[in-house]
Coordinates of C-alpha atoms in Angstrom, one line a residue:
M1 CA -7.2 -27.9 107.7
T2 CA -4.5 -30.3 107.3
E3 CA -3.7 -31.9 104.1
T4 CA -4.2 -35.4 103.0
L5 CA -1.5 -36.2 100.9
W6 CA -0.8 -39.3 98.6
P7 CA 2.8 -41.0 98.4
A8 CA 3.3 -41.1 94.5
P9 CA 4.6 -44.4 93.7
V10 CA 8.4 -44.9 92.9
A11 CA 8.5 -47.4 89.7
N12 CA 11.8 -49.5 89.9
T13 CA 11.8 -51.1 87.0
A14 CA 10.4 -50.6 83.6
I15 CA 6.4 -51.0 84.2
D16 CA 4.6 -53.8 82.1
A17 CA 1.3 -54.2 82.5
T18 CA -2.2 -54.1 80.8
V19 CA -5.2 -52.1 82.4
T20 CA -9.1 -51.7 81.7
V21 CA -9.6 -47.8 81.4
P22 CA -13.6 -47.4 82.3
G23 CA -15.9 -46.2 79.9
S24 CA -15.8 -43.1 78.1
K25 CA -17.3 -39.6 80.1
S26 CA -18.3 -37.9 76.8
V27 CA -19.9 -41.0 75.5
T28 CA -21.0 -41.9 78.8
N29 CA -22.6 -38.0 79.3
R30 CA -23.9 -37.3 75.9
A31 CA -25.7 -41.2 75.7
L32 CA -27.1 -40.2 78.4
V33 CA -29.1 -37.1 77.2
L34 CA -29.8 -38.2 74.0
A35 CA -31.6 -41.6 75.7
A36 CA -33.3 -38.7 77.6
L37 CA -34.5 -37.7 75.1
A38 CA -35.6 -40.8 72.6
A39 CA -39.1 -41.5 71.7
E40 CA -38.4 -45.2 73.6
P41 CA -36.3 -46.8 76.1
G42 CA -32.9 -47.7 75.8
W43 CA -29.5 -49.1 77.4
V44 CA -25.9 -47.4 78.0
R45 CA -23.3 -50.4 78.5
R46 CA -20.1 -50.2 80.4
P47 CA -21.1 -46.4 81.4
L48 CA -18.2 -44.6 83.2
R49 CA -19.6 -44.9 87.0
S50 CA -17.6 -41.4 88.5
R51 CA -18.9 -38.4 89.7
D52 CA -19.3 -36.5 86.5
S53 CA -21.4 -39.4 85.2
Q54 CA -23.2 -39.9 88.6
L55 CA -24.1 -36.4 88.4
M56 CA -25.3 -36.3 84.7
A57 CA -27.5 -39.5 85.7
D58 CA -28.9 -37.6 89.0
G59 CA -29.6 -34.1 87.2
L60 CA -31.5 -36.7 85.0
R61 CA -33.2 -38.3 86.8
A62 CA -34.4 -35.1 88.7
L63 CA -36.2 -34.2 85.2
G64 CA -38.6 -37.5 85.6
V65 CA -36.2 -39.3 83.8
G66 CA -35.7 -43.4 85.2
I67 CA -31.8 -44.6 84.7
E68 CA -32.5 -48.3 86.1
E69 CA -28.7 -49.7 87.9
R70 CA -28.3 -53.3 86.7
V71 CA -25.0 -55.4 87.0
N72 CA -24.0 -58.3 85.4
N73 CA -27.1 -58.2 82.2
D74 CA -26.5 -59.5 79.1
C75 CA -29.6 -58.2 77.9
G76 CA -29.4 -58.5 74.1
G77 CA -26.2 -60.4 73.8
T78 CA -23.9 -57.7 74.1
G79 CA -21.2 -58.5 77.0
G80 CA -21.9 -58.6 80.9
G81 CA -20.8 -55.7 83.5
E82 CA -23.0 -52.7 84.4
A83 CA -25.7 -51.3 82.0
W84 CA -27.9 -48.7 82.7
R85 CA -31.5 -48.7 81.5
I86 CA -32.8 -45.4 80.3
I87 CA -36.5 -44.7 80.4
P88 CA -37.4 -41.2 79.0
A89 CA -39.9 -39.0 80.6
Q90 CA -43.3 -38.5 79.3
R91 CA -42.6 -34.8 79.9
L92 CA -39.2 -33.4 81.4
A93 CA -40.4 -32.5 85.1
G94 CA -40.3 -28.7 87.1
P95 CA -40.0 -27.9 89.0
A96 CA -36.5 -29.4 89.9
T97 CA -33.2 -28.7 91.6
I98 CA -30.1 -30.4 89.4
D99 CA -26.3 -30.1 90.9
V100 CA -23.9 -29.7 88.2
G101 CA -20.6 -30.6 90.5
N102 CA -17.4 -29.2 88.3
A103 CA -18.3 -31.1 85.6
G104 CA -18.7 -29.2 82.3
T105 CA -21.4 -31.4 80.3
V106 CA -23.5 -31.4 82.8
M107 CA -23.3 -27.8 83.2
R108 CA -23.6 -27.0 79.2
F109 CA -25.7 -29.8 78.6
L110 CA -28.9 -29.8 80.9
P111 CA -29.8 -26.6 80.7
P112 CA -30.7 -26.7 77.0
L113 CA -32.4 -29.9 77.9
A114 CA -34.3 -28.0 81.0
A115 CA -35.8 -25.7 78.5
L116 CA -38.1 -28.2 77.4
A117 CA -39.8 -29.2 81.1
D118 CA -42.6 -28.1 82.6
G119 CA -41.8 -25.1 84.9
P120 CA -38.1 -24.0 86.8
V121 CA -34.7 -26.0 86.7
H122 CA -32.8 -24.7 89.1
F123 CA -28.8 -24.8 88.4
D124 CA -25.7 -24.8 90.9
G125 CA -22.4 -27.0 92.1
D126 CA -19.5 -26.0 93.4
P127 CA -17.9 -23.1 93.8
R128 CA -15.5 -23.3 91.1
S129 CA -18.4 -24.1 88.4
H130 CA -19.3 -19.8 89.4
E131 CA -16.1 -19.1 87.5
R132 CA -16.5 -21.2 84.5
P133 CA -17.6 -19.8 81.5
Q134 CA -21.9 -20.7 80.7
H135 CA -22.3 -17.0 78.3
G136 CA -22.5 -19.3 75.5
V137 CA -25.5 -22.0 76.9
I138 CA -27.2 -18.7 78.5
D139 CA -27.5 -16.3 75.5
S140 CA -27.8 -18.7 73.2
L141 CA -30.8 -20.3 75.0
R142 CA -32.1 -16.9 75.5
A143 CA -32.6 -15.9 72.0
L144 CA -34.0 -18.7 71.5
G145 CA -37.0 -18.3 73.3
A146 CA -35.9 -19.9 77.0
R147 CA -36.1 -17.3 79.8
I148 CA -32.9 -17.6 82.4
E149 CA -32.9 -16.4 85.8
D150 CA -29.1 -15.5 86.2
G151 CA -28.7 -12.3 88.1
G152 CA -26.8 -10.7 85.4
R153 CA -23.7 -13.6 86.6
G154 CA -23.8 -15.4 83.4
G155 CA -23.1 -18.2 84.9
F156 CA -24.2 -20.0 88.1
P157 CA -26.8 -20.8 90.1
L158 CA -29.2 -19.7 87.5
T159 CA -33.0 -20.5 87.2
V160 CA -34.5 -22.4 83.6
H161 CA -37.9 -21.8 83.5
G162 CA -39.4 -24.0 81.2
T163 CA -42.2 -24.2 79.5
G164 CA -42.7 -27.5 78.6
A165 CA -41.6 -26.7 74.8
L166 CA -38.5 -24.2 73.2
E167 CA -39.1 -23.1 69.2
G168 CA -35.1 -22.6 69.0
G169 CA -33.9 -21.4 65.1
I170 CA -30.8 -19.5 64.3
V171 CA -28.8 -18.7 66.9
E172 CA -25.1 -16.7 66.8
L173 CA -22.6 -17.6 69.5
D174 CA -19.2 -17.0 70.8
A175 CA -17.7 -21.0 71.2
S176 CA -14.2 -19.9 71.5
A177 CA -13.7 -20.9 75.1
S178 CA -15.8 -24.4 74.9
S179 CA -16.9 -27.1 72.4
Q180 CA -19.5 -27.9 75.0
F181 CA -21.5 -25.0 74.2
V182 CA -21.9 -25.8 71.0
S183 CA -22.4 -29.8 71.8
A184 CA -24.8 -28.6 74.2
L185 CA -27.1 -26.9 72.1
L186 CA -26.7 -29.8 69.7
L187 CA -27.8 -31.9 71.8
S188 CA -31.3 -31.0 72.9
G189 CA -32.0 -29.1 69.5
A190 CA -33.7 -31.9 67.7
G191 CA -36.7 -31.6 70.6
Y192 CA -37.2 -28.0 69.8
N193 CA -40.3 -26.5 67.3
Q194 CA -37.3 -25.3 64.9
G195 CA -34.6 -27.5 65.5
V196 CA -31.5 -25.4 65.7
E197 CA -29.1 -23.5 63.7
I198 CA -25.7 -22.9 65.6
R199 CA -23.1 -20.3 64.4
N200 CA -19.5 -19.6 65.5
I201 CA -19.4 -15.8 65.3
G202 CA -15.9 -16.5 68.2
G203 CA -12.6 -17.4 67.7
P204 CA -11.4 -21.2 66.5
V205 CA -13.7 -23.7 68.7
P206 CA -11.5 -25.8 70.4
S207 CA -11.9 -29.2 71.1
L208 CA -13.6 -29.9 67.6
P209 CA -13.5 -34.0 67.9
H210 CA -15.8 -33.3 70.9
I211 CA -17.9 -32.1 68.1
R212 CA -17.7 -34.6 65.7
M213 CA -18.5 -36.9 68.7
T214 CA -21.2 -35.6 69.0
V215 CA -22.6 -34.9 65.6
E216 CA -22.0 -38.4 65.1
M217 CA -24.2 -39.9 67.7
L218 CA -26.9 -37.8 67.1
R219 CA -27.0 -39.3 63.6
Q220 CA -27.1 -42.8 65.0
A221 CA -29.7 -41.7 67.3
G222 CA -31.5 -41.0 63.6
V223 CA -31.0 -37.3 63.8
Q224 CA -30.2 -35.4 60.9
V225 CA -27.5 -33.0 61.1
D226 CA -25.4 -30.9 59.2
A227 CA -21.8 -30.3 60.1
P228 CA -18.9 -28.0 58.8
E229 CA -16.7 -31.5 58.1
D230 CA -19.3 -32.6 55.3
G231 CA -18.8 -30.1 52.8
G232 CA -21.6 -27.3 54.8
E233 CA -20.5 -24.0 56.0
P234 CA -18.1 -22.8 58.1
D235 CA -18.4 -22.7 61.7
V236 CA -22.3 -23.4 60.9
W237 CA -24.3 -26.8 62.2
R238 CA -27.7 -28.2 61.9
V239 CA -29.6 -29.6 63.6
T240 CA -33.1 -30.9 62.3
P241 CA -36.3 -31.4 64.3
G242 CA -37.4 -35.0 65.0
A243 CA -37.7 -37.9 67.5
L244 CA -34.7 -39.4 68.9
L245 CA -34.1 -43.9 68.6
G246 CA -33.5 -45.2 71.8
R247 CA -30.8 -47.2 71.0
D248 CA -28.4 -49.8 72.9
L249 CA -25.8 -48.3 73.4
V250 CA -22.1 -50.3 74.3
I251 CA -19.5 -46.8 75.7
E252 CA -15.7 -47.4 74.5
P253 CA -13.3 -47.1 77.1
D254 CA -11.9 -43.4 77.7
L255 CA -9.0 -42.7 75.9
S256 CA -8.0 -39.3 77.8
N257 CA -8.2 -41.4 80.8
A258 CA -5.5 -43.8 78.9
A259 CA -2.8 -40.8 79.2
P260 CA -1.0 -41.4 82.4
F261 CA -1.0 -45.2 81.5
F262 CA 0.7 -44.9 78.3
A263 CA 2.9 -42.3 80.3
A264 CA 4.5 -45.1 82.3
A265 CA 5.5 -47.0 79.6
L266 CA 7.0 -44.3 77.7
V267 CA 8.9 -42.7 80.8
T268 CA 9.9 -46.3 82.4
G269 CA 10.8 -47.8 78.9
G270 CA 8.3 -50.1 79.7
R271 CA 4.9 -52.2 78.2
V272 CA 1.5 -50.9 78.9
T273 CA -1.3 -52.6 77.0
V274 CA -5.2 -50.3 77.0
R275 CA -8.0 -53.6 76.8
D276 CA -10.4 -52.9 73.9
W277 CA -9.0 -49.3 72.3
P278 CA -10.9 -48.7 69.7
K279 CA -9.3 -48.9 65.7
H280 CA -12.1 -46.2 64.7
T281 CA -13.3 -43.8 67.2
T282 CA -14.5 -40.1 67.6
Q283 CA -12.5 -40.0 70.6
A284 CA -10.2 -36.6 70.7
G285 CA -7.7 -39.3 73.5
D286 CA -6.8 -41.3 70.5
Q287 CA -3.8 -38.8 69.3
L288 CA -1.9 -40.0 72.2
R289 CA -1.0 -42.5 69.7
D290 CA 0.6 -40.1 67.3
I291 CA 1.6 -37.6 70.4
Y292 CA 3.5 -40.0 72.5
T293 CA 5.2 -41.4 69.2
R294 CA 6.7 -38.8 68.5
M295 CA 7.9 -38.3 72.3
G296 CA 9.8 -41.5 72.1
G297 CA 7.4 -44.7 72.0
S298 CA 5.9 -46.9 69.9
C299 CA 2.5 -48.2 69.4
R300 CA 0.6 -51.5 67.5
F301 CA -2.2 -53.2 68.1
T302 CA -2.6 -56.5 69.7
E303 CA -5.8 -58.5 70.1
E304 CA -6.2 -57.7 73.7
G305 CA -5.9 -53.5 72.3
L306 CA -3.2 -50.9 72.4
E307 CA -0.2 -51.7 73.4
F308 CA 2.3 -48.8 74.1
T309 CA 6.3 -49.2 74.3
G310 CA 8.6 -46.8 76.0
T311 CA 12.3 -46.7 75.9
G312 CA 13.0 -44.2 78.7
V313 CA 14.4 -42.1 76.9
V314 CA 11.7 -38.8 76.5
H315 CA 12.0 -36.4 73.6
G316 CA 10.6 -33.0 73.5
I317 CA 8.0 -31.8 71.6
E318 CA 6.4 -29.1 70.1
V319 CA 2.9 -29.4 69.4
D320 CA -0.3 -28.0 69.1
L321 CA -2.9 -29.3 71.6
H322 CA -6.3 -27.3 70.8
E323 CA -8.5 -30.0 69.9
V324 CA -7.0 -32.1 72.5
G325 CA -6.7 -29.9 75.6
E326 CA -7.5 -32.8 78.1
L327 CA -4.4 -34.1 77.3
T328 CA -2.0 -31.4 78.0
P329 CA -1.2 -31.7 82.2
V330 CA -0.7 -35.6 81.7
I331 CA 1.7 -34.4 78.4
A332 CA 3.4 -31.6 80.2
A333 CA 4.3 -34.5 83.1
V334 CA 6.2 -36.4 80.4
A335 CA 7.6 -33.4 79.0
A336 CA 9.1 -32.4 82.1
L337 CA 11.2 -35.8 82.5
G338 CA 12.3 -35.0 78.6
N339 CA 15.8 -35.0 77.1
S340 CA 14.8 -31.2 75.6
E341 CA 12.6 -28.1 75.4
S342 CA 8.6 -28.6 74.7
R343 CA 6.3 -26.1 73.5
L344 CA 2.8 -26.8 74.1
S345 CA 0.5 -24.3 72.1
G346 CA -3.0 -23.1 71.2
I347 CA -4.4 -24.4 75.0
A348 CA -5.4 -20.6 76.0
H349 CA -8.5 -22.2 76.9
L350 CA -7.2 -24.1 79.4
R351 CA -7.0 -21.8 82.1
L352 CA -11.0 -21.7 82.1
H353 CA -11.1 -25.9 83.1
E354 CA -11.6 -27.3 86.7
T355 CA -9.2 -24.5 87.5
D356 CA -6.2 -22.3 85.3
R357 CA -4.4 -25.6 83.9
L358 CA -1.7 -23.4 82.6
A359 CA -0.9 -21.3 85.9
A360 CA -1.4 -24.2 88.0
L361 CA 0.8 -26.8 85.9
A362 CA 3.9 -24.0 85.6
K363 CA 3.7 -23.5 89.6
E364 CA 3.5 -27.0 90.8
I365 CA 6.4 -28.2 88.1
N366 CA 8.7 -25.7 88.9
E367 CA 8.1 -25.5 93.1
L368 CA 9.5 -29.8 92.1
G369 CA 12.5 -27.6 90.7
G370 CA 11.5 -27.4 87.3
D371 CA 11.2 -24.6 84.7
V372 CA 8.5 -23.7 83.1
S373 CA 6.8 -20.8 81.1
E374 CA 3.8 -19.9 80.5
T375 CA 3.1 -18.3 77.0
A376 CA 0.0 -16.3 76.0
D377 CA -1.9 -19.6 74.5
G378 CA 0.5 -22.2 76.7
L379 CA 3.5 -24.0 77.8
V380 CA 7.5 -24.0 77.5
I381 CA 8.7 -26.8 79.6
R382 CA 12.5 -27.6 79.7
P383 CA 13.5 -30.2 81.5
R384 CA 15.4 -30.4 85.0
P385 CA 16.0 -32.8 87.8
L386 CA 13.4 -32.3 89.9
H387 CA 13.2 -32.9 93.8
A388 CA 11.0 -33.9 96.3
G389 CA 7.8 -32.3 97.0
V390 CA 3.8 -31.3 97.5
F391 CA 2.4 -31.5 94.2
H392 CA -1.1 -29.8 94.7
T393 CA -4.3 -29.9 92.3
Y394 CA -6.6 -28.2 92.5
E395 CA -9.4 -30.1 93.0
D396 CA -8.7 -31.1 89.0
H397 CA -8.3 -34.6 88.5
R398 CA -5.7 -34.1 85.4
L399 CA -3.8 -32.7 87.4
A400 CA -3.2 -35.4 89.8
T401 CA -2.6 -38.0 87.1
A402 CA 0.2 -35.8 86.2
A403 CA 1.2 -35.6 89.5
A404 CA 1.4 -39.3 89.5
V405 CA 3.8 -39.2 86.1
L406 CA 5.9 -37.5 87.6
G407 CA 6.3 -39.5 90.8
L408 CA 7.5 -42.6 89.0
T409 CA 10.7 -41.4 88.7
V410 CA 10.9 -38.6 90.6
P411 CA 11.1 -40.2 94.5
G412 CA 9.2 -38.0 97.1
V413 CA 6.4 -36.7 95.1
Q414 CA 3.6 -36.5 97.5
V415 CA -0.3 -35.7 96.1
E416 CA -2.3 -33.2 97.7
N417 CA -6.3 -34.7 97.2
I418 CA -5.6 -38.0 94.9
A419 CA -9.1 -38.0 95.6
T420 CA -10.2 -35.7 92.9
T421 CA -8.9 -38.0 90.8
A422 CA -13.0 -39.7 91.1
K423 CA -14.2 -37.3 88.5
T424 CA -13.4 -39.8 85.8
L425 CA -11.4 -42.3 87.2
P426 CA -12.9 -44.2 90.0
D427 CA -10.4 -45.9 92.2
F428 CA -7.4 -44.5 91.0
P429 CA -5.2 -44.8 93.4
A430 CA -5.5 -48.7 93.3
M431 CA -5.3 -48.7 89.3
W432 CA -1.9 -47.2 89.8
A433 CA -0.3 -49.2 92.3
A434 CA -2.0 -52.4 90.2
L435 CA 0.3 -50.6 87.3
L436 CA 3.4 -51.0 89.1
D437 CA 2.9 -54.6 90.6
P438 CA 0.8 -56.3 88.5
A439 CA 1.4 -59.8 90.5
A440 CA -0.2 -58.2 93.7
A441 CA -3.1 -56.8 91.9
A442 CA -4.1 -60.1 91.1
S443 CA -3.2 -61.7 94.4

């Protein structure tokens, strides 16, 4: 089959643009699950419409949840744009079949919900979903009283045999492979008879800000949650059983998806503003402000959002990305264009994401003339002059955006399967073109 290649545009001048980043995938998919469990209908406004969020919405519909999609609806005075009205099912339906694609939030968050359905719920997804770790969810649900058939694989495809209720209680799990194991159980835990108490008995949990996001959203929905950051036991989270409130929630921009746009300012010595950047957020992507500043830029809040300015000189960085692993691909691309060595650590878990991100980044940057080596838990990046070539993405949206950043200053970079960016950034090629030529985009 012939590869579909996208010629990454080159920036001939410093970029000066303002960007509207779509809503957060992490917040959108958590909001959908919580709204589905609520005691009354609710609204999710300005949701991310992408493959991952559509898979989540379709999965909930398969369980009997009503999701009405409306546009330019200003009910309640919370602003226009797209809004989804979520109508919880009186009882979650089964039998059902759910496609998880290659979406971590869907494959981890929906099986705990399916345990509350009346009947069997079958899950399957893309070939890569069969390779991604799911044992933390499967083993925990079995310990809490669910019956799951997975053919002994510890992964997909699998069937959750819902009985309309789940006892819940205390469960021990190894969450060192994914924070989503913890979030998955927390999101549905209030619907279990005894709630749920989760004890991590493995190594450090990656991407802890995502668990903090889950905890905060549960509390906003009226759920009582005890978490380590509140002075509780280390590595222990508790959810008390109870009804969830239907809410009217406006989704924040996806801050992690701002990474390539701010990177464009950094590597071209330009300026990019991302609209509506929240001054207070649980999103891990907010750490971009500190990381990119250390790499040579500066940022400030304006009336429109967050403005980031680069000098065109990129400094190497030594940084632990354990909590913000999703930012690694674009940071690695920026580092490859730097003036000194970078060391990215704390990200061994990225080998289990959409692809083995560490191996893929090293291979693809090196094939453009770079010098990237893998360590036990990260990458060492020694900048070298890069040249034209094909950058393969392995159906990983963040690798595709990293390649686009490289292409800004390296003529002749061709990106394989740029369409994979639709996972979280619908129509990324058009957004990228508008970044380089705002006047043409406005005409």
